[in-house]
mmCIF file of N, CA, C and O in Angstrom:
data_model
loop_
_atom_site.group_PDB
_atom_site.id
_atom_site.type_symbol
_atom_site.label_atom_id
_atom_site.label_comp_id
_atom_site.label_asym_id
_atom_site.label_seq_id
_atom_site.Cartn_x
_atom_site.Cartn_y
_atom_site.Cartn_z
ATOM 1 N N MET A 1 51.320 81.355 156.842
ATOM 2 C CA MET A 1 50.674 82.197 155.851
ATOM 3 C C MET A 1 51.543 82.230 154.601
ATOM 4 O O MET A 1 52.763 82.361 154.670
ATOM 5 N N LYS A 2 50.902 82.140 153.500
ATOM 6 C CA LYS A 2 51.586 82.278 152.221
ATOM 7 C C LYS A 2 51.616 83.768 151.863
ATOM 8 O O LYS A 2 50.650 84.489 152.106
ATOM 9 N N TYR A 3 52.733 84.203 151.299
ATOM 10 C CA TYR A 3 52.870 85.593 150.869
ATOM 11 C C TYR A 3 53.119 85.634 149.375
ATOM 12 O O TYR A 3 53.747 84.737 148.809
ATOM 13 N N ILE A 4 52.629 86.678 148.751
ATOM 14 C CA ILE A 4 52.753 86.847 147.306
ATOM 15 C C ILE A 4 53.489 88.158 147.050
ATOM 16 O O ILE A 4 53.129 89.194 147.612
ATOM 17 N N ARG A 5 54.512 88.098 146.210
ATOM 18 C CA ARG A 5 55.249 89.308 145.880
ATOM 19 C C ARG A 5 54.567 90.017 144.715
ATOM 20 O O ARG A 5 54.207 89.390 143.711
ATOM 21 N N LEU A 6 54.408 91.328 144.852
ATOM 22 C CA LEU A 6 53.875 92.099 143.736
ATOM 23 C C LEU A 6 54.881 92.075 142.595
ATOM 24 O O LEU A 6 56.090 92.229 142.816
ATOM 25 N N LYS A 7 54.381 91.883 141.422
ATOM 26 C CA LYS A 7 55.241 91.767 140.247
ATOM 27 C C LYS A 7 56.186 92.967 140.140
ATOM 28 O O LYS A 7 55.763 94.109 140.328
ATOM 29 N N GLU A 8 57.434 92.674 139.868
ATOM 30 C CA GLU A 8 58.470 93.680 139.652
ATOM 31 C C GLU A 8 58.673 94.609 140.849
ATOM 32 O O GLU A 8 58.947 95.800 140.697
ATOM 33 N N SER A 9 58.493 94.086 142.073
ATOM 34 C CA SER A 9 58.757 94.872 143.279
ATOM 35 C C SER A 9 59.183 93.939 144.405
ATOM 36 O O SER A 9 59.141 92.726 144.271
ATOM 37 N N ASP A 10 59.576 94.527 145.509
ATOM 38 C CA ASP A 10 59.929 93.744 146.688
ATOM 39 C C ASP A 10 58.779 93.693 147.694
ATOM 40 O O ASP A 10 58.935 93.171 148.793
ATOM 41 N N VAL A 11 57.629 94.236 147.340
ATOM 42 C CA VAL A 11 56.475 94.268 148.234
ATOM 43 C C VAL A 11 55.827 92.893 148.276
ATOM 44 O O VAL A 11 55.527 92.309 147.234
ATOM 45 N N GLN A 12 55.614 92.383 149.500
ATOM 46 C CA GLN A 12 54.947 91.100 149.666
ATOM 47 C C GLN A 12 53.638 91.297 150.414
ATOM 48 O O GLN A 12 53.584 92.021 151.403
ATOM 49 N N LEU A 13 52.613 90.639 149.926
ATOM 50 C CA LEU A 13 51.283 90.714 150.525
ATOM 51 C C LEU A 13 50.882 89.340 151.036
ATOM 52 O O LEU A 13 51.222 88.327 150.440
ATOM 53 N N SER A 14 50.128 89.322 152.125
ATOM 54 C CA SER A 14 49.607 88.042 152.590
ATOM 55 C C SER A 14 48.603 87.531 151.559
ATOM 56 O O SER A 14 47.880 88.312 150.942
ATOM 57 N N ALA A 15 48.583 86.231 151.362
ATOM 58 C CA ALA A 15 47.681 85.638 150.365
ATOM 59 C C ALA A 15 46.221 85.852 150.747
ATOM 60 O O ALA A 15 45.352 85.931 149.889
ATOM 61 N N ILE A 16 45.956 85.947 152.043
ATOM 62 C CA ILE A 16 44.609 86.254 152.530
ATOM 63 C C ILE A 16 44.587 87.725 152.909
ATOM 64 O O ILE A 16 45.469 88.218 153.607
ATOM 65 N N THR A 17 43.580 88.432 152.437
ATOM 66 C CA THR A 17 43.450 89.861 152.681
ATOM 67 C C THR A 17 42.199 90.135 153.500
ATOM 68 O O THR A 17 41.148 89.551 153.240
ATOM 69 N N ALA A 18 42.311 91.029 154.477
ATOM 70 C CA ALA A 18 41.142 91.450 155.263
ATOM 71 C C ALA A 18 40.441 92.560 154.491
ATOM 72 O O ALA A 18 41.075 93.509 154.042
ATOM 73 N N GLY A 19 39.146 92.440 154.337
ATOM 74 C CA GLY A 19 38.364 93.459 153.647
ATOM 75 C C GLY A 19 37.726 94.410 154.641
ATOM 76 O O GLY A 19 37.198 93.993 155.659
ATOM 77 N N ALA A 20 37.798 95.713 154.361
ATOM 78 C CA ALA A 20 37.311 96.717 155.304
ATOM 79 C C ALA A 20 36.062 97.452 154.808
ATOM 80 O O ALA A 20 35.678 98.464 155.377
ATOM 81 N N TRP A 21 35.416 96.932 153.788
ATOM 82 C CA TRP A 21 34.275 97.636 153.203
ATOM 83 C C TRP A 21 33.104 97.793 154.172
ATOM 84 O O TRP A 21 32.320 98.732 154.064
ATOM 85 N N ALA A 22 32.959 96.905 155.135
ATOM 86 C CA ALA A 22 31.782 96.918 156.005
ATOM 87 C C ALA A 22 31.962 97.748 157.273
ATOM 88 O O ALA A 22 31.068 97.811 158.104
ATOM 89 N N ILE A 23 33.111 98.397 157.434
ATOM 90 C CA ILE A 23 33.338 99.182 158.642
ATOM 91 C C ILE A 23 32.597 100.510 158.542
ATOM 92 O O ILE A 23 32.712 101.227 157.563
ATOM 93 N N GLY A 24 31.861 100.840 159.598
ATOM 94 C CA GLY A 24 31.221 102.147 159.682
ATOM 95 C C GLY A 24 29.737 102.113 159.433
ATOM 96 O O GLY A 24 29.176 101.105 159.023
ATOM 97 N N PRO A 25 29.114 103.242 159.695
ATOM 98 C CA PRO A 25 27.654 103.320 159.607
ATOM 99 C C PRO A 25 27.112 103.155 158.194
ATOM 100 O O PRO A 25 25.948 102.851 158.014
ATOM 101 N N TYR A 26 27.966 103.359 157.180
ATOM 102 C CA TYR A 26 27.485 103.271 155.803
ATOM 103 C C TYR A 26 27.801 101.937 155.147
ATOM 104 O O TYR A 26 27.443 101.712 154.011
ATOM 105 N N GLY A 27 28.485 101.039 155.871
ATOM 106 C CA GLY A 27 28.786 99.712 155.332
ATOM 107 C C GLY A 27 27.531 98.856 155.352
ATOM 108 O O GLY A 27 26.576 99.130 156.084
ATOM 109 N N LEU A 28 27.500 97.838 154.572
ATOM 110 C CA LEU A 28 26.316 96.983 154.516
ATOM 111 C C LEU A 28 26.028 96.306 155.845
ATOM 112 O O LEU A 28 24.882 96.080 156.195
ATOM 113 N N SER A 29 27.095 96.000 156.615
ATOM 114 C CA SER A 29 26.856 95.346 157.897
ATOM 115 C C SER A 29 26.837 96.331 159.052
ATOM 116 O O SER A 29 26.394 96.003 160.142
ATOM 117 N N GLY A 30 27.339 97.550 158.840
ATOM 118 C CA GLY A 30 27.386 98.530 159.912
ATOM 119 C C GLY A 30 28.302 98.105 161.051
ATOM 120 O O GLY A 30 28.036 98.369 162.212
ATOM 121 N N LEU A 31 29.418 97.442 160.739
ATOM 122 C CA LEU A 31 30.355 96.954 161.747
ATOM 123 C C LEU A 31 30.918 98.128 162.533
ATOM 124 O O LEU A 31 31.453 99.071 161.965
ATOM 125 N N ASP A 32 30.784 98.079 163.858
ATOM 126 C CA ASP A 32 31.254 99.182 164.686
ATOM 127 C C ASP A 32 32.783 99.170 164.775
ATOM 128 O O ASP A 32 33.419 98.133 164.587
ATOM 129 N N PRO A 33 33.398 100.329 165.068
ATOM 130 C CA PRO A 33 34.862 100.425 165.080
ATOM 131 C C PRO A 33 35.525 99.457 166.057
ATOM 132 O O PRO A 33 36.558 98.871 165.735
ATOM 133 N N LYS A 34 34.985 99.272 167.236
ATOM 134 C CA LYS A 34 35.586 98.376 168.224
ATOM 135 C C LYS A 34 35.668 96.947 167.675
ATOM 136 O O LYS A 34 36.700 96.288 167.774
ATOM 137 N N SER A 35 34.593 96.469 167.086
ATOM 138 C CA SER A 35 34.573 95.129 166.502
ATOM 139 C C SER A 35 35.513 95.028 165.309
ATOM 140 O O SER A 35 36.181 94.016 165.114
ATOM 141 N N ALA A 36 35.563 96.085 164.504
ATOM 142 C CA ALA A 36 36.432 96.097 163.331
ATOM 143 C C ALA A 36 37.895 96.024 163.748
ATOM 144 O O ALA A 36 38.683 95.259 163.170
ATOM 145 N N ILE A 37 38.272 96.789 164.761
ATOM 146 C CA ILE A 37 39.654 96.775 165.233
ATOM 147 C C ILE A 37 40.002 95.406 165.806
ATOM 148 O O ILE A 37 41.088 94.876 165.552
ATOM 149 N N GLU A 38 39.089 94.814 166.547
ATOM 150 C CA GLU A 38 39.331 93.473 167.093
ATOM 151 C C GLU A 38 39.512 92.450 165.962
ATOM 152 O O GLU A 38 40.401 91.594 166.019
ATOM 153 N N ALA A 39 38.689 92.550 164.918
ATOM 154 C CA ALA A 39 38.813 91.635 163.777
ATOM 155 C C ALA A 39 40.158 91.813 163.086
ATOM 156 O O ALA A 39 40.808 90.827 162.705
ATOM 157 N N MET A 40 40.617 93.065 162.932
ATOM 158 C CA MET A 40 41.920 93.309 162.301
ATOM 159 C C MET A 40 43.056 92.780 163.167
ATOM 160 O O MET A 40 44.038 92.246 162.653
ATOM 161 N N ARG A 41 42.927 92.895 164.490
ATOM 162 C CA ARG A 41 43.956 92.353 165.389
ATOM 163 C C ARG A 41 44.038 90.826 165.280
ATOM 164 O O ARG A 41 45.123 90.250 165.254
ATOM 165 N N ILE A 42 42.884 90.190 165.215
ATOM 166 C CA ILE A 42 42.861 88.729 165.065
ATOM 167 C C ILE A 42 43.491 88.333 163.731
ATOM 168 O O ILE A 42 44.304 87.408 163.669
ATOM 169 N N ALA A 43 43.121 89.044 162.663
ATOM 170 C CA ALA A 43 43.703 88.755 161.351
ATOM 171 C C ALA A 43 45.222 88.928 161.389
ATOM 172 O O ALA A 43 45.967 88.087 160.877
ATOM 173 N N TYR A 44 45.690 89.990 162.025
ATOM 174 C CA TYR A 44 47.134 90.234 162.131
ATOM 175 C C TYR A 44 47.818 89.115 162.906
ATOM 176 O O TYR A 44 48.898 88.657 162.521
ATOM 177 N N ASP A 45 47.190 88.664 163.978
ATOM 178 C CA ASP A 45 47.745 87.548 164.759
ATOM 179 C C ASP A 45 47.847 86.278 163.932
ATOM 180 O O ASP A 45 48.663 85.403 164.216
ATOM 181 N N LEU A 46 47.011 86.177 162.899
ATOM 182 C CA LEU A 46 47.038 85.024 161.991
ATOM 183 C C LEU A 46 47.914 85.292 160.761
ATOM 184 O O LEU A 46 47.832 84.583 159.770
ATOM 185 N N ASP A 47 48.738 86.334 160.842
ATOM 186 C CA ASP A 47 49.702 86.716 159.800
ATOM 187 C C ASP A 47 49.089 87.340 158.556
ATOM 188 O O ASP A 47 49.726 87.379 157.502
ATOM 189 N N VAL A 48 47.871 87.824 158.657
ATOM 190 C CA VAL A 48 47.287 88.599 157.562
ATOM 191 C C VAL A 48 47.882 90.004 157.662
ATOM 192 O O VAL A 48 47.750 90.660 158.692
ATOM 193 N N THR A 49 48.559 90.430 156.626
ATOM 194 C CA THR A 49 49.237 91.728 156.656
ATOM 195 C C THR A 49 48.669 92.712 155.641
ATOM 196 O O THR A 49 49.189 93.815 155.499
ATOM 197 N N THR A 50 47.630 92.330 154.944
ATOM 198 C CA THR A 50 47.066 93.163 153.892
ATOM 199 C C THR A 50 45.606 93.466 154.202
ATOM 200 O O THR A 50 44.829 92.554 154.481
ATOM 201 N N ILE A 51 45.249 94.761 154.156
ATOM 202 C CA ILE A 51 43.872 95.180 154.391
ATOM 203 C C ILE A 51 43.402 95.947 153.169
ATOM 204 O O ILE A 51 44.038 96.920 152.746
ATOM 205 N N ASP A 52 42.289 95.511 152.603
ATOM 206 C CA ASP A 52 41.702 96.183 151.450
ATOM 207 C C ASP A 52 40.774 97.279 151.949
ATOM 208 O O ASP A 52 39.846 97.028 152.715
ATOM 209 N N THR A 53 41.046 98.503 151.532
ATOM 210 C CA THR A 53 40.168 99.617 151.871
ATOM 211 C C THR A 53 40.142 100.595 150.706
ATOM 212 O O THR A 53 40.968 100.519 149.800
ATOM 213 N N ALA A 54 39.165 101.481 150.724
ATOM 214 C CA ALA A 54 39.014 102.476 149.662
ATOM 215 C C ALA A 54 38.216 103.654 150.206
ATOM 216 O O ALA A 54 37.444 103.486 151.152
ATOM 217 N N PRO A 55 38.379 104.831 149.613
ATOM 218 C CA PRO A 55 37.673 106.011 150.102
ATOM 219 C C PRO A 55 36.144 105.860 150.132
ATOM 220 O O PRO A 55 35.482 106.476 150.961
ATOM 221 N N CYS A 56 35.604 105.013 149.288
ATOM 222 C CA CYS A 56 34.146 104.869 149.243
ATOM 223 C C CYS A 56 33.607 103.938 150.329
ATOM 224 O O CYS A 56 32.403 103.934 150.590
ATOM 225 N N TYR A 57 34.458 103.169 151.000
ATOM 226 C CA TYR A 57 33.990 102.251 152.038
ATOM 227 C C TYR A 57 33.549 103.064 153.251
ATOM 228 O O TYR A 57 34.352 103.739 153.889
ATOM 229 N N GLY A 58 32.280 103.011 153.550
ATOM 230 C CA GLY A 58 31.746 103.780 154.675
ATOM 231 C C GLY A 58 31.916 105.270 154.480
ATOM 232 O O GLY A 58 32.047 106.014 155.445
ATOM 233 N N LEU A 59 31.930 105.710 153.247
ATOM 234 C CA LEU A 59 32.155 107.118 152.897
ATOM 235 C C LEU A 59 33.436 107.653 153.533
ATOM 236 O O LEU A 59 33.496 108.777 154.020
ATOM 237 N N GLY A 60 34.486 106.838 153.553
ATOM 238 C CA GLY A 60 35.783 107.222 154.079
ATOM 239 C C GLY A 60 36.029 106.813 155.520
ATOM 240 O O GLY A 60 37.155 106.797 155.989
ATOM 241 N N TYR A 61 34.968 106.467 156.234
ATOM 242 C CA TYR A 61 35.094 106.112 157.651
ATOM 243 C C TYR A 61 35.924 104.850 157.830
ATOM 244 O O TYR A 61 36.709 104.745 158.783
ATOM 245 N N SER A 62 35.795 103.914 156.925
ATOM 246 C CA SER A 62 36.566 102.668 156.986
ATOM 247 C C SER A 62 38.060 102.950 157.006
ATOM 248 O O SER A 62 38.803 102.386 157.793
ATOM 249 N N GLU A 63 38.509 103.864 156.151
ATOM 250 C CA GLU A 63 39.933 104.191 156.100
ATOM 251 C C GLU A 63 40.398 104.855 157.391
ATOM 252 O O GLU A 63 41.514 104.629 157.843
ATOM 253 N N GLU A 64 39.555 105.660 158.006
ATOM 254 C CA GLU A 64 39.917 106.286 159.274
ATOM 255 C C GLU A 64 40.137 105.223 160.347
ATOM 256 O O GLU A 64 41.083 105.313 161.132
ATOM 257 N N VAL A 65 39.266 104.235 160.403
ATOM 258 C CA VAL A 65 39.379 103.182 161.411
ATOM 259 C C VAL A 65 40.613 102.326 161.161
ATOM 260 O O VAL A 65 41.377 102.025 162.076
ATOM 261 N N VAL A 66 40.852 101.969 159.891
ATOM 262 C CA VAL A 66 42.036 101.162 159.551
ATOM 263 C C VAL A 66 43.283 101.935 159.887
ATOM 264 O O VAL A 66 44.196 101.448 160.494
#
């Protein structure tokens, strides 16, 4: 996995990021928590260390699952 350092910091992010917008009943896909957690575990096993989430994803439910 390639990692990218945030400018002017020591923080490194994986070049590939897992997106969490679809987790929960309000996401476009309605991805259930069990499937979402399994997907994040697989991504982590592949050295993905960055997950994109926001309070509006699933009306906050996505962040709870992450």
